[in-house]
Every structure is written in structure tokens, then in C-alpha cells.
Amino acid sequence: QVQVVESGGGLVQAGGSLRLSCAASGRIRSFNAMGWYRQAPGKQREVVATIVGGGITNYADSVKGRFTISRDKALRAVYLQMNSLQPEDTGVYYCRLGIRSLGDDSAWGQGTHVTVSS
């Protein structure tokens, strides 16, 4: 059983920054696939950034150049540095961890709220 816990959300003004953290506890030693997703009010959940394998990263077009995903060396924690935040970045941010991939057997956190005021 794996528990995934996000932290770092909050209220910030447009142009500000936040750093989200996600940590796993449980029997799984490490995760080779990690990602951040978000769900804005009234919208579907979407991928924000992923980091897989040897460190290959991918970002949604809307966050490129503003957000940076990183992970710890033990592959049990993942972070999302968010700069130049905009009101459209508001939503619940979820962490997803997978042993091999971000497929159906990956684990989700409960989410952390991010609100960006204009």
C-alpha cells in the first residue's frame, strides 16, 4: 500500500510563486514515473508536468517556461516549482506516482489547492 501526500498549495497573487511537494510512504521503494496534474473548477483533470526514467521531463504548453518539475534522488518525492503564476493556474493539484509508468496502477494523492488571485 502506498500513501501519497501533497503539500505546498495556497493563495498567491498573480506573478507570485509556489513550490509543491509530494512524498510517498509505504512499501514501494521508488517510482520511475512521477507527475503533477491539476483540475480547475468545472474542468477535467489535465497533466501539468511529468518526469520519467532517467529524468525526462514534459510540460503542458501552458506552463512551459514557468513551472519546473524535479524529484529527489531516492525517487520517492517529486516537486513542482511554479513561477509567474496566473489566475488560470488556479485549481487542485494532484501528484501521481508510478513504479514503471503513469498508468492505471499508479497512485494518486488527495490534492492540494492552489488559488491565484488577480
Short mmCIF file of N, CA and C in Angstrom, two decimals, residues 8 23 34 52 78 81 85 95 102 108 113:
data_model
loop_
_atom_site.label_atom_id
_atom_site.label_comp_id
_atom_site.label_asym_id
_atom_site.label_seq_id
_atom_site.Cartn_x
_atom_site.Cartn_y
_atom_site.Cartn_z
N GLY A 8 2.04 22.28 0.03
CA GLY A 8 2.60 23.48 -0.57
C GLY A 8 1.62 24.38 -1.28
N ALA A 23 5.23 13.49 -1.42
CA ALA A 23 6.05 12.43 -0.85
C ALA A 23 5.24 11.16 -0.72
N MET A 34 6.70 9.99 -12.39
CA MET A 34 6.05 10.92 -11.47
C MET A 34 5.42 12.05 -12.25
N VAL A 52 10.09 11.14 -15.93
CA VAL A 52 10.13 9.68 -16.02
C VAL A 52 11.53 9.19 -16.33
N VAL A 78 8.53 14.17 -5.33
CA VAL A 78 8.54 14.98 -6.55
C VAL A 78 8.07 16.38 -6.18
N GLN A 81 7.97 23.48 -8.93
CA GLN A 81 8.22 24.90 -8.71
C GLN A 81 7.39 25.67 -9.72
N LEU A 85 2.88 32.79 -11.61
CA LEU A 85 1.54 32.20 -11.56
C LEU A 85 0.49 33.16 -12.06
N CYS A 95 -0.67 14.88 -7.32
CA CYS A 95 0.56 14.15 -7.60
C CYS A 95 0.20 12.72 -8.00
N LEU A 102 2.90 6.03 -15.61
CA LEU A 102 1.75 6.71 -15.01
C LEU A 102 0.47 6.11 -15.58
N TRP A 108 -2.39 8.03 -6.71
CA TRP A 108 -2.73 9.46 -6.68
C TRP A 108 -2.72 9.97 -5.24
N HIS A 113 -4.74 22.54 -2.92
CA HIS A 113 -5.39 23.64 -3.60
C HIS A 113 -4.41 24.78 -3.87
#
